[in-house]
Amino acid sequence: MTEKTPPALNSVVVLKQEISPRYMILRVASDGWPLPDFIPGQFAVLGLPGSTPRYILSTPEPYPPGPNELVRRAYSIASSSKINEYMDFYVGLVSSGSLTPRLFSLKVGDHLWLGPKISGMFTLDQVAEGKNVVMIATGTGLAPYISIMTSELTCGSPRRFAVLHGAYHSWDLGYRSELLALQHLCKNFTYLATIDRPEDEPVPWPGYIGWVQDLWKKDVIAKAWGIHPTPGDTDVFLCGNPAMIDEMVGILSKEGYCEHTHKNPGQIHIERY
Ligand SMILES: Cc1cc2nc3c(=O)[nH]c(=O)nc-3n(C[C@H](O)[C@H](O)[C@H](O)COP(=O)(O)OP(=O)(O)OC[C@H]3O[C@@H](n4cnc5c(N)ncnc54)[C@H](O)[C@@H]3O)c2cc1C
């Protein structure tokens, strides 16, 4: 049997920011080719050969890839579409996964594969002009919202934005300081975070406790905006854990929201990780 040719690793890690041992922001620059344009909310594909070492905190993978096999997965672009120097990805470690333990072992200067094709319709251009936008995420499901907020938020515009983020611990809430600062600067932006393991916190957590879908049930948006969001004035984006998405779709459907598809425009936009 002939060996597969090793893939050309066309990109380079230029920054690795460890948020916690299980979350990181990976900044990737292209190695001598122009990065593609994208619409905030879209995703790219990252890849590494099976020969890449696995991260120390990982566990064995059930089906190890061949050394020259390119392991590829989709990742939402977290950086602004106004920046074409690099792309940021907010990545969570799946201990027994195939790609994330290899991504976590990378260092600045290491090469990886970045697919030149950008995809996805989890974007604001699917939302009618002037409507408010509530963006709900668990974990790294925050990534597309960071791109949207840093590319498309116009401070002081009549359109309101809210980001609702859920994680286990406060230290898993990536981009928290940026989002708190944005909330301070932009009256039309609301940021609410919730954690569900408060007993692990080194100091008492001052924010919400529970799952992110509980925030919607507690009507926190109405408290922040002074109006209860309805399908007529607000679209809702859901990204991350499939269980959170399923529960939110159930809650929103009872309030009259419908899932958005190519054929049937609706007010619920979904990206399942
Ligand atoms: C459109 C799209 C965008 C995505 N964007 C991001 C992103 O911005 N950041 C990010 O970290 N991931 C993102 N993902 C998930 C990503 O593509 C991988 O599935 C994930 O990183 C796990 O890859 P892996 O090879 O390490 O694990 P795999 O070997 O693929 O999976 C191992 C097992 O872990 C489960 N699993 C997969 N993802 C997760 C998860 N996030 N948490 C817990 N268990 C999981 C799988 O169901 C499987 O059973 C996105 C997925 C899609 C479809």
Tab-separated table of C-alpha atoms and ligand atoms in Angstrom:
chain	number	residue	atom	x	y	z
A	1	MET	CA	0.000	0.000	0.000
A	2	THR	CA	1.375	3.480	-0.851
A	3	GLU	CA	1.738	6.093	1.919
A	4	LYS	CA	-0.469	9.175	1.561
A	5	THR	CA	1.404	12.397	0.743
A	6	PRO	CA	1.696	14.647	3.815
A	7	PRO	CA	-0.699	17.639	3.538
A	8	ALA	CA	0.700	21.099	2.872
A	9	LEU	CA	0.320	23.023	6.118
A	10	ASN	CA	-0.470	26.460	4.734
A	11	SER	CA	-0.787	28.512	7.932
A	12	VAL	CA	1.110	29.437	11.089
A	13	VAL	CA	0.190	29.946	14.751
A	14	VAL	CA	1.108	33.541	15.583
A	15	LEU	CA	-0.448	33.696	19.062
A	16	LYS	CA	-1.773	31.162	21.529
A	17	GLN	CA	-3.715	32.572	24.441
A	18	GLU	CA	-4.623	30.017	27.088
A	19	ILE	CA	-7.865	31.090	28.745
A	20	SER	CA	-7.756	28.049	31.030
A	21	PRO	CA	-6.236	24.553	30.599
A	22	ARG	CA	-9.282	23.619	28.477
A	23	TYR	CA	-9.924	26.794	26.462
A	24	MET	CA	-7.647	28.786	24.202
A	25	ILE	CA	-7.661	31.440	21.539
A	26	LEU	CA	-5.531	30.377	18.598
A	27	ARG	CA	-4.446	33.138	16.206
A	28	VAL	CA	-3.577	31.836	12.763
A	29	ALA	CA	-1.889	33.688	9.902
A	30	SER	CA	-1.597	32.381	6.362
A	31	ASP	CA	1.858	31.386	5.134
A	32	GLY	CA	2.215	33.327	1.887
A	33	TRP	CA	-1.361	33.353	0.554
A	34	PRO	CA	-4.172	35.882	1.067
A	35	LEU	CA	-6.628	34.966	3.824
A	36	PRO	CA	-10.168	34.699	2.446
A	37	ASP	CA	-12.825	37.307	3.192
A	38	PHE	CA	-15.682	36.171	5.402
A	39	ILE	CA	-18.944	37.330	6.874
A	40	PRO	CA	-18.900	37.533	10.708
A	41	GLY	CA	-20.506	34.351	12.065
A	42	GLN	CA	-19.060	32.050	9.404
A	43	PHE	CA	-16.659	29.171	10.001
A	44	ALA	CA	-13.415	27.859	8.543
A	45	VAL	CA	-11.821	24.407	8.696
A	46	LEU	CA	-8.584	23.728	10.605
A	47	GLY	CA	-6.515	20.601	10.167
A	48	LEU	CA	-3.413	18.835	11.437
A	49	PRO	CA	-1.749	15.567	10.442
A	50	GLY	CA	-2.160	12.550	12.687
A	51	SER	CA	1.587	12.703	13.427
A	52	THR	CA	1.098	15.910	15.498
A	53	PRO	CA	1.673	15.155	19.211
A	54	ARG	CA	-1.308	15.184	21.546
A	55	TYR	CA	-1.689	17.651	24.431
A	56	ILE	CA	-0.560	16.484	27.854
A	57	LEU	CA	-4.051	16.860	29.373
A	58	SER	CA	-5.716	14.713	26.701
A	59	THR	CA	-6.826	11.091	26.960
A	60	PRO	CA	-6.284	8.412	24.289
A	61	GLU	CA	-8.407	8.746	21.169
A	62	PRO	CA	-10.548	5.750	20.195
A	63	TYR	CA	-9.493	5.683	16.520
A	64	PRO	CA	-5.980	7.145	16.029
A	65	PRO	CA	-5.504	8.629	12.533
A	66	GLY	CA	-2.587	7.672	10.291
A	67	PRO	CA	0.501	9.933	10.608
A	68	ASN	CA	-0.115	11.638	7.243
A	69	GLU	CA	-3.894	11.780	7.534
A	70	LEU	CA	-5.178	15.348	7.810
A	71	VAL	CA	-7.642	15.551	10.732
A	72	ARG	CA	-10.038	18.385	9.898
A	73	ARG	CA	-12.804	20.104	11.902
A	74	ALA	CA	-14.960	23.221	11.526
A	75	TYR	CA	-14.262	26.285	13.730
A	76	SER	CA	-16.173	29.545	13.853
A	77	ILE	CA	-13.972	32.536	13.140
A	78	ALA	CA	-13.778	34.654	16.307
A	79	SER	CA	-11.870	37.640	14.950
A	80	SER	CA	-13.263	40.692	13.209
A	81	SER	CA	-13.923	40.515	9.471
A	82	LYS	CA	-12.272	43.964	9.276
A	83	ILE	CA	-8.898	42.344	10.044
A	84	ASN	CA	-7.261	40.387	7.229
A	85	GLU	CA	-3.872	39.855	8.884
A	86	TYR	CA	-4.945	36.764	10.874
A	87	MET	CA	-7.941	34.739	12.059
A	88	ASP	CA	-8.723	33.920	15.691
A	89	PHE	CA	-10.359	30.695	16.815
A	90	TYR	CA	-11.770	30.036	20.283
A	91	VAL	CA	-11.197	26.346	20.885
A	92	GLY	CA	-12.315	24.036	23.697
A	93	LEU	CA	-10.429	20.839	24.490
A	94	VAL	CA	-12.304	17.579	23.898
A	95	SER	CA	-9.939	15.293	25.848
A	96	SER	CA	-10.490	12.154	23.752
A	97	GLY	CA	-11.048	14.080	20.521
A	98	SER	CA	-8.934	13.762	17.396
A	99	LEU	CA	-8.135	17.357	16.524
A	100	THR	CA	-8.399	19.516	19.675
A	101	PRO	CA	-5.662	17.668	21.657
A	102	ARG	CA	-3.363	18.240	18.662
A	103	LEU	CA	-4.370	21.914	18.349
A	104	PHE	CA	-3.667	22.405	22.075
A	105	SER	CA	-0.127	21.046	21.642
A	106	LEU	CA	0.761	23.713	19.047
A	107	LYS	CA	3.192	26.517	19.845
A	108	VAL	CA	3.746	29.906	18.227
A	109	GLY	CA	5.489	29.298	14.889
A	110	ASP	CA	4.003	25.830	14.344
A	111	HIS	CA	2.204	25.128	11.071
A	112	LEU	CA	-1.353	23.887	10.557
A	113	TRP	CA	-3.866	23.660	7.737
A	114	LEU	CA	-6.524	26.352	7.270
A	115	GLY	CA	-9.081	25.597	4.591
A	116	PRO	CA	-9.399	28.476	2.105
A	117	LYS	CA	-13.164	27.946	1.806
A	118	ILE	CA	-15.267	29.813	4.382
A	119	SER	CA	-18.863	28.668	4.940
A	120	GLY	CA	-21.998	29.229	6.968
A	121	MET	CA	-25.151	31.304	7.133
A	122	PHE	CA	-25.055	32.022	10.889
A	123	THR	CA	-24.725	35.689	10.020
A	124	LEU	CA	-26.481	38.995	10.599
A	125	ASP	CA	-27.310	39.362	6.911
A	126	GLN	CA	-30.021	36.743	7.594
A	127	VAL	CA	-31.710	39.198	10.010
A	128	ALA	CA	-34.167	41.851	8.851
A	129	GLU	CA	-32.908	45.448	8.985
A	130	GLY	CA	-33.328	47.120	12.376
A	131	LYS	CA	-34.310	44.028	14.360
A	132	ASN	CA	-32.729	43.397	17.758
A	133	VAL	CA	-30.403	40.421	18.139
A	134	VAL	CA	-30.008	38.121	21.145
A	135	MET	CA	-26.998	35.782	20.884
A	136	ILE	CA	-26.951	32.810	23.239
A	137	ALA	CA	-23.891	30.561	23.668
A	138	THR	CA	-22.398	27.813	25.747
A	139	GLY	CA	-18.593	27.576	25.958
A	140	THR	CA	-16.828	28.233	22.680
A	141	GLY	CA	-20.190	28.849	21.012
A	142	LEU	CA	-19.333	32.466	21.839
A	143	ALA	CA	-16.799	32.590	18.973
A	144	PRO	CA	-19.080	33.735	16.118
A	145	TYR	CA	-20.612	36.421	18.354
A	146	ILE	CA	-17.185	37.919	19.079
A	147	SER	CA	-16.664	38.259	15.341
A	148	ILE	CA	-20.134	39.749	14.894
A	149	MET	CA	-19.722	42.210	17.790
A	150	THR	CA	-16.262	43.362	16.707
A	151	SER	CA	-17.301	43.768	13.076
A	152	GLU	CA	-20.941	44.823	13.075
A	153	LEU	CA	-21.906	46.448	16.387
A	154	THR	CA	-22.590	50.101	15.860
A	155	CYS	CA	-22.590	51.730	19.280
A	156	GLY	CA	-25.666	53.869	19.842
A	157	SER	CA	-27.611	52.522	16.851
A	158	PRO	CA	-31.310	51.761	17.490
A	159	ARG	CA	-30.653	48.024	17.000
A	160	ARG	CA	-30.041	46.330	20.347
A	161	PHE	CA	-27.627	43.423	20.821
A	162	ALA	CA	-27.352	41.014	23.751
A	163	VAL	CA	-24.853	38.221	24.389
A	164	LEU	CA	-25.855	35.554	26.919
A	165	HIS	CA	-22.947	33.230	27.762
A	166	GLY	CA	-22.977	30.097	29.897
A	167	ALA	CA	-20.005	28.102	31.193
A	168	TYR	CA	-19.081	25.845	34.103
A	169	HIS	CA	-16.752	28.346	35.812
A	170	SER	CA	-16.011	32.065	35.690
A	171	TRP	CA	-12.529	31.274	34.312
A	172	ASP	CA	-14.122	29.498	31.355
A	173	LEU	CA	-15.904	32.710	30.308
A	174	GLY	CA	-13.541	33.729	27.506
A	175	TYR	CA	-13.632	37.297	26.194
A	176	ARG	CA	-15.361	38.407	29.424
A	177	SER	CA	-13.289	41.553	29.940
A	178	GLU	CA	-13.776	42.621	26.297
A	179	LEU	CA	-17.538	42.070	26.505
A	180	LEU	CA	-17.814	43.929	29.836
A	181	ALA	CA	-15.884	46.834	28.302
A	182	LEU	CA	-18.110	46.815	25.219
A	183	GLN	CA	-21.186	46.887	27.427
A	184	HIS	CA	-19.744	49.887	29.253
A	185	LEU	CA	-19.075	51.719	25.969
A	186	CYS	CA	-22.237	50.827	24.019
A	187	LYS	CA	-25.651	51.540	25.507
A	188	ASN	CA	-27.287	49.235	22.955
A	189	PHE	CA	-25.167	46.217	23.990
A	190	THR	CA	-25.991	43.885	26.897
A	191	TYR	CA	-23.695	41.114	28.169
A	192	LEU	CA	-24.921	38.568	30.699
A	193	ALA	CA	-22.959	35.550	31.873
A	194	THR	CA	-23.928	32.596	33.995
A	195	ILE	CA	-21.931	29.761	35.583
A	196	ASP	CA	-23.272	26.500	36.907
A	197	ARG	CA	-20.527	25.373	39.320
A	198	PRO	CA	-20.335	28.308	41.764
A	199	GLU	CA	-18.993	26.056	44.549
A	200	ASP	CA	-15.600	25.882	42.713
A	201	GLU	CA	-15.115	29.666	42.585
A	202	PRO	CA	-12.203	31.138	44.606
A	203	VAL	CA	-14.326	34.209	45.447
A	204	PRO	CA	-18.127	34.394	45.430
A	205	TRP	CA	-19.453	34.791	41.880
A	206	PRO	CA	-21.500	37.986	41.678
A	207	GLY	CA	-23.443	37.043	38.538
A	208	TYR	CA	-26.125	34.614	37.515
A	209	ILE	CA	-25.972	30.929	38.456
A	210	GLY	CA	-27.489	28.156	36.343
A	211	TRP	CA	-27.683	27.279	32.690
A	212	VAL	CA	-27.753	29.907	29.998
A	213	GLN	CA	-31.287	28.939	28.983
A	214	ASP	CA	-32.354	29.848	32.559
A	215	LEU	CA	-31.380	33.452	31.776
A	216	TRP	CA	-34.002	33.566	29.039
A	217	LYS	CA	-36.564	31.944	31.355
A	218	LYS	CA	-35.789	34.612	34.000
A	219	ASP	CA	-36.569	37.288	31.375
A	220	VAL	CA	-33.200	38.974	31.914
A	221	ILE	CA	-33.381	40.678	28.521
A	222	ALA	CA	-36.580	42.495	29.489
A	223	LYS	CA	-34.828	43.704	32.657
A	224	ALA	CA	-31.899	45.046	30.616
A	225	TRP	CA	-33.827	46.448	27.646
A	226	GLY	CA	-37.063	47.515	29.319
A	227	ILE	CA	-39.026	45.536	26.719
A	228	HIS	CA	-39.680	41.837	26.438
A	229	PRO	CA	-38.235	40.566	23.121
A	230	THR	CA	-40.797	39.170	20.682
A	231	PRO	CA	-40.423	37.489	17.268
A	232	GLY	CA	-41.648	40.742	15.716
A	233	ASP	CA	-38.717	42.803	17.021
A	234	THR	CA	-35.950	40.313	17.843
A	235	ASP	CA	-34.013	37.431	16.246
A	236	VAL	CA	-32.281	34.880	18.477
A	237	PHE	CA	-28.969	33.163	17.658
A	238	LEU	CA	-28.095	29.858	19.361
A	239	CYS	CA	-24.611	28.360	19.254
A	240	GLY	CA	-22.815	25.567	21.065
A	241	ASN	CA	-24.074	22.592	23.042
A	242	PRO	CA	-26.837	20.730	21.154
A	243	ALA	CA	-28.834	20.145	24.393
A	244	MET	CA	-28.941	23.911	25.095
A	245	ILE	CA	-30.027	24.540	21.509
A	246	ASP	CA	-32.819	21.966	21.661
A	247	GLU	CA	-34.164	23.342	24.933
A	248	MET	CA	-34.012	26.949	23.692
A	249	VAL	CA	-35.778	26.039	20.438
A	250	GLY	CA	-38.573	24.476	22.545
A	251	ILE	CA	-38.876	27.585	24.735
A	252	LEU	CA	-38.744	30.006	21.807
A	253	SER	CA	-41.222	28.023	19.700
A	254	LYS	CA	-43.804	28.385	22.479
A	255	GLU	CA	-43.244	32.169	22.277
A	256	GLY	CA	-43.926	32.176	18.521
A	257	TYR	CA	-40.350	32.123	17.195
A	258	CYS	CA	-39.607	29.886	14.151
A	259	GLU	CA	-36.342	28.380	12.967
A	260	HIS	CA	-34.698	30.249	10.093
A	261	THR	CA	-33.891	28.242	6.973
A	262	HIS	CA	-32.970	29.120	3.385
A	263	LYS	CA	-36.550	28.458	2.275
A	264	ASN	CA	-38.453	29.726	5.333
A	265	PRO	CA	-37.130	32.890	6.959
A	266	GLY	CA	-37.548	32.760	10.734
A	267	GLN	CA	-36.200	34.334	13.905
A	268	ILE	CA	-34.148	31.453	15.368
A	269	HIS	CA	-30.637	31.024	13.889
A	270	ILE	CA	-28.728	27.889	14.859
A	271	GLU	CA	-25.114	26.650	14.802
A	272	ARG	CA	-24.647	23.224	16.418
A	273	TYR	CA	-21.114	22.255	17.492
B	1	LIG	C1	-19.991	24.931	12.126
B	1	LIG	C2	-19.173	24.492	13.325
B	1	LIG	C3	-18.397	25.409	14.009
B	1	LIG	C4	-17.646	25.020	15.110
B	1	LIG	N1	-16.929	25.956	15.786
B	1	LIG	C5	-16.224	25.592	16.886
B	1	LIG	C6	-15.486	26.573	17.624
B	1	LIG	O1	-15.467	27.773	17.296
B	1	LIG	N2	-14.797	26.155	18.717
B	1	LIG	C7	-14.782	24.824	19.117
B	1	LIG	O2	-14.102	24.515	20.120
B	1	LIG	N3	-15.477	23.895	18.432
B	1	LIG	C8	-16.172	24.241	17.331
B	1	LIG	N4	-16.860	23.286	16.627
B	1	LIG	C9	-16.681	21.865	17.014
B	1	LIG	C10	-15.443	21.313	16.280
B	1	LIG	O3	-15.705	21.228	14.886
B	1	LIG	C11	-15.057	19.914	16.769
B	1	LIG	O4	-16.165	19.067	16.700
B	1	LIG	C12	-14.539	19.922	18.200
B	1	LIG	O5	-13.443	20.816	18.329
B	1	LIG	C13	-14.082	18.526	18.633
B	1	LIG	O6	-13.119	18.067	17.715
B	1	LIG	P1	-12.161	16.836	18.075
B	1	LIG	O7	-11.603	16.345	16.793
B	1	LIG	O8	-11.215	17.191	19.168
B	1	LIG	O9	-13.170	15.770	18.679
B	1	LIG	P2	-13.854	14.575	17.848
B	1	LIG	O10	-12.856	13.494	17.688
B	1	LIG	O11	-14.483	15.115	16.621
B	1	LIG	O12	-15.024	14.230	18.837
B	1	LIG	C14	-14.915	13.369	19.907
B	1	LIG	C15	-16.237	13.354	20.662
B	1	LIG	O13	-16.471	14.622	21.315
B	1	LIG	C16	-17.763	15.140	20.984
B	1	LIG	N5	-17.641	16.600	20.851
B	1	LIG	C17	-17.489	17.293	19.708
B	1	LIG	N6	-17.409	18.614	19.988
B	1	LIG	C18	-17.512	18.741	21.313
B	1	LIG	C19	-17.492	19.847	22.193
B	1	LIG	N7	-17.356	21.103	21.730
B	1	LIG	N8	-17.597	19.609	23.526
B	1	LIG	C20	-17.733	18.339	24.001
B	1	LIG	N9	-17.770	17.251	23.219
B	1	LIG	C21	-17.656	17.448	21.879
B	1	LIG	C22	-18.141	14.481	19.675
B	1	LIG	O14	-19.555	14.375	19.588
B	1	LIG	C23	-17.456	13.128	19.776
B	1	LIG	O15	-18.289	12.211	20.426
B	1	LIG	C24	-17.654	23.661	15.526
B	1	LIG	C25	-18.416	22.728	14.835
B	1	LIG	C26	-19.172	23.133	13.763
B	1	LIG	C27	-19.991	22.103	13.030
